[in-house]
XYZ file of C-alpha atoms in Angstrom:
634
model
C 54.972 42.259 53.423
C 54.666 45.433 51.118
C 51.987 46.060 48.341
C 54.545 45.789 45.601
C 56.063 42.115 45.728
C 54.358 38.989 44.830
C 54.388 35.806 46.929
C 53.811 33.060 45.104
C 52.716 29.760 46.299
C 52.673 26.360 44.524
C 51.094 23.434 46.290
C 50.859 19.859 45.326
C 51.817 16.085 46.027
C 55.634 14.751 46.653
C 56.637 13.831 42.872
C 54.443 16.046 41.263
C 57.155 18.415 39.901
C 56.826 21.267 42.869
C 60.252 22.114 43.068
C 61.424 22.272 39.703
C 58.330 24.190 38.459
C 59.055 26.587 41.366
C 63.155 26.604 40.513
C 62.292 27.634 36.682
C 59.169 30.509 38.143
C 61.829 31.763 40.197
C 64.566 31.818 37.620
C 61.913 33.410 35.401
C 60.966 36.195 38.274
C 64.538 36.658 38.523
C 65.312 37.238 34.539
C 63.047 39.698 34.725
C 64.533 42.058 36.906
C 63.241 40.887 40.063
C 64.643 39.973 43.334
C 63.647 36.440 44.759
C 63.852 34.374 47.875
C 62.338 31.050 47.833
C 61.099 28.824 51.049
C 60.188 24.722 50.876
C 57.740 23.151 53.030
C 57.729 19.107 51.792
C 56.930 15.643 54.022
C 59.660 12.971 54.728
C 57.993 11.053 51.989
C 59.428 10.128 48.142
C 56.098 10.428 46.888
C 52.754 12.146 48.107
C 52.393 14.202 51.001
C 51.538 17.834 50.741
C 54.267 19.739 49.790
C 54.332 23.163 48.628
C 57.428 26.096 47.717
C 57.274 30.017 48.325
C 58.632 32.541 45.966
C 58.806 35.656 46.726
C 59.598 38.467 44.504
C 60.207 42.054 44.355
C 62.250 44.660 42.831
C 63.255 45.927 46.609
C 65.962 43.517 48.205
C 63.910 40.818 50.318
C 65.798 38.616 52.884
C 63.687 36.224 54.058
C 60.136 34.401 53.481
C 57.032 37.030 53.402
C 54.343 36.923 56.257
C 51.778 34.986 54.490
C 51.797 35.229 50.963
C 49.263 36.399 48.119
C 48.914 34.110 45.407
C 48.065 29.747 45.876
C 48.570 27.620 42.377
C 46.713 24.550 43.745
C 47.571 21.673 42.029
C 46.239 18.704 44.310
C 48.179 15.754 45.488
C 48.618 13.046 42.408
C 49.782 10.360 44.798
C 47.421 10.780 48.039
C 47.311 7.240 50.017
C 43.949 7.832 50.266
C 41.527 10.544 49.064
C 39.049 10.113 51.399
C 38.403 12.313 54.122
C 37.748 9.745 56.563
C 41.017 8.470 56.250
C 43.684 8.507 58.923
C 45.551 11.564 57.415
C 42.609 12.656 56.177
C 41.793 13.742 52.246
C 45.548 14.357 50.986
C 44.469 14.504 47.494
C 43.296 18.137 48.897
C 45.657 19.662 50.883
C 47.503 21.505 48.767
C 44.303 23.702 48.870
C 42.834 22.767 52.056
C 46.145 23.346 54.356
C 46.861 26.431 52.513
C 44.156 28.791 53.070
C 45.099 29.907 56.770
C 48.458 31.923 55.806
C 46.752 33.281 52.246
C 46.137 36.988 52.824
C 43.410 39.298 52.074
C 42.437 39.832 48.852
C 44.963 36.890 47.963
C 44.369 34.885 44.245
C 43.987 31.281 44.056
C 44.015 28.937 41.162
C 42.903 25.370 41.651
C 42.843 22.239 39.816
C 39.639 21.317 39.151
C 40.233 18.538 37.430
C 41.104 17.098 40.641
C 39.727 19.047 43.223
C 36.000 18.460 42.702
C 33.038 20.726 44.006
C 32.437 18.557 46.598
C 35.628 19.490 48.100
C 35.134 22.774 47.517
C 31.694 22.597 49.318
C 33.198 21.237 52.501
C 35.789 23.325 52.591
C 33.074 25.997 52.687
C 35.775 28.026 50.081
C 33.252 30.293 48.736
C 32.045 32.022 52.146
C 35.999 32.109 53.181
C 36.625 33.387 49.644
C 33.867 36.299 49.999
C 34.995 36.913 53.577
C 38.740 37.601 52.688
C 38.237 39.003 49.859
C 40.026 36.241 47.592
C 39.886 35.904 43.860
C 39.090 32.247 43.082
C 40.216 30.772 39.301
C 39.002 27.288 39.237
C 40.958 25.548 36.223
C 41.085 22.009 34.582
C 44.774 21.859 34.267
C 44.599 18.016 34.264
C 42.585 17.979 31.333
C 44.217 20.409 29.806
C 47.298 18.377 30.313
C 46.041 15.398 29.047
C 44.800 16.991 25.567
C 48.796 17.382 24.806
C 49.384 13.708 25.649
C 50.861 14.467 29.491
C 49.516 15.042 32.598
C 52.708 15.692 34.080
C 52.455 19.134 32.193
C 49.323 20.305 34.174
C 52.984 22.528 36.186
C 53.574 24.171 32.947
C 49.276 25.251 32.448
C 49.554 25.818 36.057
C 52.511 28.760 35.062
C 50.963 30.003 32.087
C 47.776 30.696 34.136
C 49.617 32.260 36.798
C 51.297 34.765 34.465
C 48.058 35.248 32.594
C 46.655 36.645 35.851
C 49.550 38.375 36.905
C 50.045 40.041 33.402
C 53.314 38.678 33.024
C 55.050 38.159 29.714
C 55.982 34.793 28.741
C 59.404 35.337 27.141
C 61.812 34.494 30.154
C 59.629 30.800 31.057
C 60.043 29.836 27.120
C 63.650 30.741 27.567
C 64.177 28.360 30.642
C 61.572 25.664 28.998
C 64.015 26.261 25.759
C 67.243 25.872 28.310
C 65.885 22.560 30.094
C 64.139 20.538 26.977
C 63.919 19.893 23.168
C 62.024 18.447 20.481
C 58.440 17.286 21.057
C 58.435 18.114 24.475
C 59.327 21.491 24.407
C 56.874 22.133 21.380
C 53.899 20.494 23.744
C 54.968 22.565 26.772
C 55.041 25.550 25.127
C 51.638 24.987 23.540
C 50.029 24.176 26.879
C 51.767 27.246 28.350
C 50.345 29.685 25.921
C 46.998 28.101 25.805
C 46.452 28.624 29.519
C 47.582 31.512 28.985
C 45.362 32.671 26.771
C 42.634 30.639 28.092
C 42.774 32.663 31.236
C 42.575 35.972 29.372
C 39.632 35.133 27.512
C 37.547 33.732 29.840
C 37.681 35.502 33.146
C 38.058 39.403 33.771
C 39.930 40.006 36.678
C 38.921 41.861 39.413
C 41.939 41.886 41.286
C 44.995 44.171 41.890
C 47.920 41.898 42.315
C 50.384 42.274 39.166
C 53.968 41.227 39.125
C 56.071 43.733 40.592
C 59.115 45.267 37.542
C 62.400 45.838 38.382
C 65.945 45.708 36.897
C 69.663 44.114 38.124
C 72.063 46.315 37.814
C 74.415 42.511 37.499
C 74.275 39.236 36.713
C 72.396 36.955 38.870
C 72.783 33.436 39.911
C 69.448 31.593 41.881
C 71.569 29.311 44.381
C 70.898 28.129 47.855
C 72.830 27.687 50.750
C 74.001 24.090 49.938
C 75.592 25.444 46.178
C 77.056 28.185 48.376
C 78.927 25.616 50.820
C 79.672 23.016 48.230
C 81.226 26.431 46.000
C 83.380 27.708 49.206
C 85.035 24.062 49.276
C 85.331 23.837 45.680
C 87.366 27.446 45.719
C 88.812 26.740 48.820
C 91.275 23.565 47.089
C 88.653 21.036 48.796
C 89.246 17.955 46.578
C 87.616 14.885 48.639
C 84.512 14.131 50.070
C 82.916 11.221 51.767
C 79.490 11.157 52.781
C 76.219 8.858 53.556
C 72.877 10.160 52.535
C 70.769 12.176 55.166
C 68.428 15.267 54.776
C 69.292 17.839 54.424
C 72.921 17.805 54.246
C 72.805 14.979 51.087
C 72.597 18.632 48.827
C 76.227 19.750 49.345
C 77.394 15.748 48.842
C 75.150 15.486 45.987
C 76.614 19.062 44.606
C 80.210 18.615 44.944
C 80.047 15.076 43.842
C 78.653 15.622 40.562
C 81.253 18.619 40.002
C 84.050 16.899 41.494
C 84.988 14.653 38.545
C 85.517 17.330 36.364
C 88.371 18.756 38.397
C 90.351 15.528 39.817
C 87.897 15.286 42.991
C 86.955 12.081 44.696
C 83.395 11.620 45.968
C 82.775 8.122 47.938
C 79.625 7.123 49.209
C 79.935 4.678 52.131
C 78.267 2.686 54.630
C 77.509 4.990 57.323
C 78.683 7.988 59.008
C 81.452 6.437 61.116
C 83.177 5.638 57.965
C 82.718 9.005 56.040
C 84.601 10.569 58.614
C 87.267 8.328 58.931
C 87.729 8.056 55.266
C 87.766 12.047 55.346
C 90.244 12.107 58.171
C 92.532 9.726 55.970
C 92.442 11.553 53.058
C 93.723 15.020 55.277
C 96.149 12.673 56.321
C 97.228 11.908 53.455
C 97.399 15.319 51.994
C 94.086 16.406 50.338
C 91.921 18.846 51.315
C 89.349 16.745 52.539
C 85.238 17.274 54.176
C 82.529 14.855 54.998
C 79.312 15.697 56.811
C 75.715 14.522 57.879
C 72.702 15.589 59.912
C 71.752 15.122 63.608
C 71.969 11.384 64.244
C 74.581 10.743 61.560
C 76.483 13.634 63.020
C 76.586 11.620 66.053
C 77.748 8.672 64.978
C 81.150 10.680 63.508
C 81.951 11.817 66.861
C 84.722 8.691 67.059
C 86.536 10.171 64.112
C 86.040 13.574 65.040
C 87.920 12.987 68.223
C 90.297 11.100 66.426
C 91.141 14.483 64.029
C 91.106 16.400 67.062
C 93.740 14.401 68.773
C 96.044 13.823 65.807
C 95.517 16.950 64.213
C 94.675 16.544 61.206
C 92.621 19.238 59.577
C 89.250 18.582 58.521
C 85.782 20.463 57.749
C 82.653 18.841 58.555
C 79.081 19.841 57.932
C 76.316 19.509 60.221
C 72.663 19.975 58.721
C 70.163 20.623 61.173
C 66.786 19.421 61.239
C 64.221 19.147 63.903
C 65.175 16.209 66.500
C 65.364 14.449 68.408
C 66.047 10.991 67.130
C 64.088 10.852 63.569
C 62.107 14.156 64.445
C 60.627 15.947 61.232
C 63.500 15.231 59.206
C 62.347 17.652 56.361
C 61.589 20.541 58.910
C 64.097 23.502 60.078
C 65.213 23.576 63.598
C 68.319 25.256 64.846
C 68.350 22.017 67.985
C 71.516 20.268 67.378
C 73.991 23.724 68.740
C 74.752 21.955 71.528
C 75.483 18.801 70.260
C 78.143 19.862 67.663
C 79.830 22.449 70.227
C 80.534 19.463 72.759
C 79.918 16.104 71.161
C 83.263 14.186 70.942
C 85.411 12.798 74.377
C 87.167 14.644 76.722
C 88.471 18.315 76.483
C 87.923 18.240 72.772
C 89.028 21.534 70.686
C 87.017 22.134 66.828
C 85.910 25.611 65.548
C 82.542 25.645 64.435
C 80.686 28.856 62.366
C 77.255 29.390 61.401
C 76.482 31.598 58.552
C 73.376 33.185 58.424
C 72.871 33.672 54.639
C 74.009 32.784 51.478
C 76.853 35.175 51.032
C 78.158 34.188 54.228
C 78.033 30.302 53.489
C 80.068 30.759 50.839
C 82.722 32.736 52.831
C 82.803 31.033 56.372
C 83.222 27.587 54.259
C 86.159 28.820 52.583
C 87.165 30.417 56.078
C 86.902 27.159 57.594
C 88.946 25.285 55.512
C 91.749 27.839 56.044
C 91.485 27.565 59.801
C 91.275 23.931 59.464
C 94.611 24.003 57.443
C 96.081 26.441 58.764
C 95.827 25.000 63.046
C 95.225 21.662 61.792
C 91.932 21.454 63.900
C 88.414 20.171 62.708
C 86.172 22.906 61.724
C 82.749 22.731 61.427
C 80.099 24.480 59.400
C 76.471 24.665 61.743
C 73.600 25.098 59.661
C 70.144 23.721 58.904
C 67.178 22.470 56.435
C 66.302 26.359 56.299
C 69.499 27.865 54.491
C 70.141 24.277 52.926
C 66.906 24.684 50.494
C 65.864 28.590 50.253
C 67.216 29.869 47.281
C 68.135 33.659 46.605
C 69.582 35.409 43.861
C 73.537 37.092 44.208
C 75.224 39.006 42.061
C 77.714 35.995 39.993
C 80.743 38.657 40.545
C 80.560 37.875 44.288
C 82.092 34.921 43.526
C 84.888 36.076 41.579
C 87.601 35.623 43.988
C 90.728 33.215 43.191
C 91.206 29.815 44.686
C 93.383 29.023 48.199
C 94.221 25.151 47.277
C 97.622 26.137 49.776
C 97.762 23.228 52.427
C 98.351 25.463 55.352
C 101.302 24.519 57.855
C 102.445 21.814 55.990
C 106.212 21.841 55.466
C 108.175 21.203 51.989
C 110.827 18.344 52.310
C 113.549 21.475 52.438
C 111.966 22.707 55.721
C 111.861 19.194 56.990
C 115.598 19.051 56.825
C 115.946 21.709 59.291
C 112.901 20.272 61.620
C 113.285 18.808 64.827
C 113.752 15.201 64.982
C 114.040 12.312 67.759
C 117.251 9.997 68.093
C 115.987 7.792 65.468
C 115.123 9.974 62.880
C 111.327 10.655 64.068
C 110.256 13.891 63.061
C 108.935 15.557 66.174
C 105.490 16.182 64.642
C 103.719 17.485 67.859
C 106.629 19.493 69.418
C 105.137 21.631 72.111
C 108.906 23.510 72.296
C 108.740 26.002 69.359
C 104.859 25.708 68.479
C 103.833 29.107 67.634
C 100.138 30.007 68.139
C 100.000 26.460 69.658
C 100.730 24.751 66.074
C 103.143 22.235 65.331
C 103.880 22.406 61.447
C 102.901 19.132 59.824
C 104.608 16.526 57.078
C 102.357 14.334 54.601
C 103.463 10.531 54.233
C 106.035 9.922 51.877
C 107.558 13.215 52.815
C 111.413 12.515 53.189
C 112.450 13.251 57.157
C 108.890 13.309 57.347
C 107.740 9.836 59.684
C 106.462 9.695 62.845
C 103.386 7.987 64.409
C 99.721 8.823 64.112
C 97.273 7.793 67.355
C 94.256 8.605 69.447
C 96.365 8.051 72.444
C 97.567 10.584 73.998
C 101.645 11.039 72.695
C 105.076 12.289 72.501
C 106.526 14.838 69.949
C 106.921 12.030 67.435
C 104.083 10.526 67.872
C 104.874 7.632 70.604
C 101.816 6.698 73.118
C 102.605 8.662 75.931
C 100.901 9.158 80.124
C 103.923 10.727 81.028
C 101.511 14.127 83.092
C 104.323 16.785 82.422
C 103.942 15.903 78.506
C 100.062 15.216 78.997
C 99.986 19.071 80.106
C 101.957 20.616 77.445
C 100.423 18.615 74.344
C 96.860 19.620 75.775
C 97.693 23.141 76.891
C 99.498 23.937 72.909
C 96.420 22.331 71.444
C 93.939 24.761 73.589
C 96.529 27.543 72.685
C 95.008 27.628 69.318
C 91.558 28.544 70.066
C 93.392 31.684 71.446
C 95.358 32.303 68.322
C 92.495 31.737 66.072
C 90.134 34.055 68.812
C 92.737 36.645 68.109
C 93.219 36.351 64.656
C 89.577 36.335 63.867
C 89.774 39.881 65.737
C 92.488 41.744 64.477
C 93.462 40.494 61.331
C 90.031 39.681 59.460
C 87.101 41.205 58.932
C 84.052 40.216 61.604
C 82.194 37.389 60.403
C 79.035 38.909 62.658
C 76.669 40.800 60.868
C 75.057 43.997 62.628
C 71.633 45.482 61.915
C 70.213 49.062 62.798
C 71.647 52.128 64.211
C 74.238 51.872 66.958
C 72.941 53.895 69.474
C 69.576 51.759 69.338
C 68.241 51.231 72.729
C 66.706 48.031 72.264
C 68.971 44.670 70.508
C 67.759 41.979 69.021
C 70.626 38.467 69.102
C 70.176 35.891 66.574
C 72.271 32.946 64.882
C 72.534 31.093 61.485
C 69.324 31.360 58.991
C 66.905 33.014 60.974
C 69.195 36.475 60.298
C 66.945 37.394 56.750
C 64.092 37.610 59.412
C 65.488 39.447 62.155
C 67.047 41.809 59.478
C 63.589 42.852 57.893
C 61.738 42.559 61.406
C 64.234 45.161 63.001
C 63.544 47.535 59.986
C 59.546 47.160 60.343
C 60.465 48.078 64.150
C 62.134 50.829 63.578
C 59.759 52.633 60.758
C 56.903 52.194 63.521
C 58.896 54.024 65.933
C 61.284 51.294 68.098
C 64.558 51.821 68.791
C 66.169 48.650 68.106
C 69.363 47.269 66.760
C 70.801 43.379 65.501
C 73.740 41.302 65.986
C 73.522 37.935 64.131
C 76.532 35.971 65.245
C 78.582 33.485 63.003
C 81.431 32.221 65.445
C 80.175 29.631 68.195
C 83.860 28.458 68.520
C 85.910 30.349 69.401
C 83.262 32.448 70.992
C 83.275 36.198 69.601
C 83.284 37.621 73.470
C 84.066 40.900 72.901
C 81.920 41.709 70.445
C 79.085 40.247 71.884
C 79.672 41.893 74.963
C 79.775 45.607 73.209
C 76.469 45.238 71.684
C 74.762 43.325 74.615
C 76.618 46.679 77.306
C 75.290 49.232 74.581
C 71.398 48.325 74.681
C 69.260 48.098 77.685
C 67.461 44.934 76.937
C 68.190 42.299 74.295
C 65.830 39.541 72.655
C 67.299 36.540 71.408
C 65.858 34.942 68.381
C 66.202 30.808 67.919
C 64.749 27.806 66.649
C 64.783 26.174 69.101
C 62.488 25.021 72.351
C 65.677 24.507 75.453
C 67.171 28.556 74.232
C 70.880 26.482 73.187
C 72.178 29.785 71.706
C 70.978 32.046 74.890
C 72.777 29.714 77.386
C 76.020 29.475 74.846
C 75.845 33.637 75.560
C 75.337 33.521 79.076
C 77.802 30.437 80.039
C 80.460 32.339 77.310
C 80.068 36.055 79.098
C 79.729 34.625 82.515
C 76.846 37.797 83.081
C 73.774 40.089 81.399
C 71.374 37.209 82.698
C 69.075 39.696 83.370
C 68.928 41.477 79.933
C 68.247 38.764 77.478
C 65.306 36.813 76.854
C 64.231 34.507 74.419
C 62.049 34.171 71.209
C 61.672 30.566 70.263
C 59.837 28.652 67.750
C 60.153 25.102 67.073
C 56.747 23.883 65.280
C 58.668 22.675 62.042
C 58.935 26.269 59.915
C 61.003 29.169 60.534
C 60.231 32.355 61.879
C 58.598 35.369 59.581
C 59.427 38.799 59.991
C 55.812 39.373 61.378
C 56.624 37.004 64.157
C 59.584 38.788 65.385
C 58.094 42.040 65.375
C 55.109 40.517 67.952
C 57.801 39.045 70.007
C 59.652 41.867 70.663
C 56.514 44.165 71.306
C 55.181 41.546 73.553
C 58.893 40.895 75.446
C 60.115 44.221 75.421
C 58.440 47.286 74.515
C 55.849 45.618 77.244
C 52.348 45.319 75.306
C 49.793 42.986 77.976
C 49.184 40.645 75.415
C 50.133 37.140 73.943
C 51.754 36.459 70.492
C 49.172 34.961 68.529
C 52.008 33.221 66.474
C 52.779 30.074 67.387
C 56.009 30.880 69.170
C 57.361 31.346 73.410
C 59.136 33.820 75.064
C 61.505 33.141 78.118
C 62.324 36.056 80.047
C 65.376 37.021 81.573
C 66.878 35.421 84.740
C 65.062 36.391 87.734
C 61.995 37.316 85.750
């Protein structure tokens, strides 16, 4: 973390308002010519539980979460079970102050609530000796009371903001705008009052003693503050996507819940059903029928769709399906990021099952491996599947709006016109010879929608005949499964040569040392490989998008070109490391694994250990809470 960006901390209670107070400070930060990434920490609980959001903000580009951060706005928890601190969970009414000292750096600010974190807490917590001892600058505030002398506690976010830019010497114009934006009347008037009086409040009655100021800086474009899930649900949208189906699940209910409330504006159907099994078959029927259609869930729903998945893979329908990771198994921490469910989406279905699956690393790429997918999906008629998890679902980042001024690809792939079916193979009695292995070319046989006429033949899980007809017969078993492996090929090759990579590289190529990572944690490995290299490392980066089909030669260039090469994952079993090793069949020896798996995703800091520690060979032990593997035969 540098001396010239601010990371910003808000802590309070499920329900108390942390996320949209942190949405509008980042929008704010943002306006003002400032680049911002946000990260959310919350509990799998509607209401109370310690929950806090990250912004951090500077006028250099910033990829990922900070190490640490530099400035706490404690609120307290509003809805604790039980504020007593010999209670099972202990004093939640607290924690947003008491759980957040650890990772608050030296010479960090904090603002507190006193009118609900009393001095008794603050004795136990012993927060005046830590305070002196790290050099923190400690603004105890009644923002409840405060609050409350407008008419509504609820506002104690908005004093909470004012005294934060007091203290930071920010100006107040871009918050009224977004306050101005988001209300009206009476409660606008109120929440602007509180937000200047805090404001000035702070400024009269404490002289600061400390150097932390918002950082200044200017966009040289427009900016949008979106996360991963608007960059998904804006792919489909611009990709012709018309249909979803869905059942609620963390984290993946964002892109339903985006794309739903946009889709009736533009003729799209959104159905909520009655579990997972069904969202995917009603997804698969609407391909079927001739929309472009996506459903998707999260760990255990995801396996629950593995029926209909198999079913799109065997009648080949096209269809995109999301799968939002969390940390598993079973339940798990189903508000936490883990990157554990790889290996589940790459082989879950029956039998010699063929699906494409990408995992973009950041929000650019979300946006342009969903609207990828959908045009492999349509295009082979194959599933496709977007990988990606809790991590890149919530963060948000700004990006410049023109990035997403590209037109629309609503084209259904190879689907013929009634003209072409004319001229299309057909059976004795008319059939249209839907899955003719004969003249397939790059293993696909061009499709008709019902209704079409000279367009009917039969639809089944069985294994069939050109037209459709349930088939054992081995010499047709062998051709239908050897043209529908054919188009992992075609799409391996056309990835290659006629696209541009969907891998993203890092560093200078003649870097001795590489560094192999996958979906979100990229931001991370991107900074941590710059901090390496300005102390002196040689080292390089390959985040990789394409788990099927597998990018081998690429991979193996970068993996040949370095001597050793840490792999970065969320993860405790290393799914992405054995993906490399079973896909390149060698280089055992050279790669070895960073994992972490405790619930919150890496920071830059905790690469930088790792790779000292793994490779450049320091005798020590990572003091973050993370594990190396070494390399085979180590």
């Amino acid at each position: 973390m540098s001396d010239d960006e601010l990371i910003w901390r808000i802590a309070g209670g499920s329900g108390d308002g942390i996320d949209s107070t942190s949405q509008n400070f980042a929008k704010a930060l943002m306006r003002s010519g400032l680049n911002v990434f946000t990260h959310r920490h919350y509990p799998s609980r509607i209401r109370g539980g310690h929950t806090y959001v990250e912004i951090r903000a500077a006028a250099h580009e910033v990829q990922s979460r900070g190490d640490g951060y530099n400035f706490l706005l404690a609120l307290g928890d509003s809805f604790a079970r039980n504020p007593q601190e010999e209670a099972y969970y202990g004093n939640e009414e607290i924690k947003p102050l008491s759980e957040n000292l650890d990772d608050l750096r030296e010479g960090g600010v904090i603002i507190y609530d006193e009118g609900l974190i009393g001095e008794d807490d603050i004795e136990a917590l012993d927060l005046e000796a830590r305070a002196e001892e790290n050099d923190w600058h400690v603004y105890p505030l009644d923002l409840r009371g405060l609050a409350k002398e407008h008419g509504r506690e609820v506002m104690r976010n908005t004093a909470g903001v004012g005294a934060t830019a007091a203290l930071l010497d920010m100006e107040l114009e871009h918050i009224e705008d977004l306050m101005e934006d988001a209300m009206g009347g009476d409660v606008l008037e109120a929440n602007i009052e509180i937000l200047h009086e805090a404001y000035d409040s702070v400024n009269e009655e404490y002289e600061f003693d400390h150097d932390l100021r918002a950082p200044t800086g200017e966009h040289d474009a427009e900016q949008a503050l979106l996360s991963g899930s608007n960059a998904i649900a804006y792919g489909a949208i611009d990709a012709g996507c018309r249909f979803i189906s869905g059942y609620p699940m963390t984290p993946w209910t964002d892109v339903f819940t985006i794309l739903s409330q946009n889709f009736p504006d533009m003729g799209g159907i959104s159905e909520q059903v009655e579990d997972e099994i069904a969202a995917a078959a009603l997804a698969v029927g609407a391909s079927h029928a001739g929309v472009k259609a996506m459903s998707g869930s999260s760990g255990g729903g995801f396996a629950l769709m593995s029926e209909p998945l198999g079913l799109a893979e065997m009648t080949e329908t096209p269809l995109v399906l999301i799968e939002a990771m969390r940390a598993g198994p079973s339940t798990g921490m189903p508000t936490k990021p883990e990157q554990g469910d790889l290996e589940h989406v790459l082989y879950t279905s029956q039998g010699d099952s063929q699906r494409v699956v990408f995992a973009p690393g950041s929000i650019e790429e979300a946006y342009e491996q969903t609207r990828l997918a959908f045009d492999i999906a349509w295009d082979y008629q194959i599933p496709t599947i977007i990988i990606y998890d809790q991590k890149l679902s919530g963060e948000n980042t700004n990006v410049d709006v023109e990035f997403f001024d590209r037109e629309p690809s609503p084209d259904l792939g190879s689907t013929l016109t009634e003209e072409e079916l004319r001229e299309a193979a057909h059976d004795n009695s008319g059939k249209f010879k839907r899955f003719n292995h004969e003249d397939a070319e790059n293993g696909v046989a061009p499709r008709s929608l019902p209704g079409q006429k000279d367009g009917r033949y039969l639809a089944t899980g069985n294994e069939h005949n050109p037209v459709g007809h349930i088939s054992e017969d081995p010499d047709n078993r062998v051709h239908q499964m050897d043209r529908r492996l054919e188009k992992l090929e075609s799409i391996r090759e056309e990835l290659d040569e006629e696209r541009e990579s969907t891998q993203t590289y890092f560093g200078e190529d003649d870097a001795e040392y590489g560094i192999i990572t996958w979906g979100s944690s990229q931001g991370a490995v991107e900074e941590a490989i710059e901090r390496l290299n300005e102390n002196g490392h040689s080292v390089k980066g390959l985040s990789v998008s394409d788990m099927v089909p597998f990018p081998e030669r690429e991979v193996t260039e970068f993996v040949e070109s370095v001597d050793e090469a840490m792999v970065v994952e969320m993860n405790a079993t290393a799914q992405f490391r054995g993906l490399l090793q079973k896909e390149l069949g060698r280089f055992g020896e050279k790669l070895t694994s960073l994992l972490k798996y405790n619930g919150n995703p890496f920071e830059p800091a905790e690469i930088v250990e790792g790779y000292e520690v793994n490779l450049a060979d320091e005798d020590r032990e990572p003091t973050a809470q993370v594990r190396i593997e070494p390399a085979a035969g180590d």
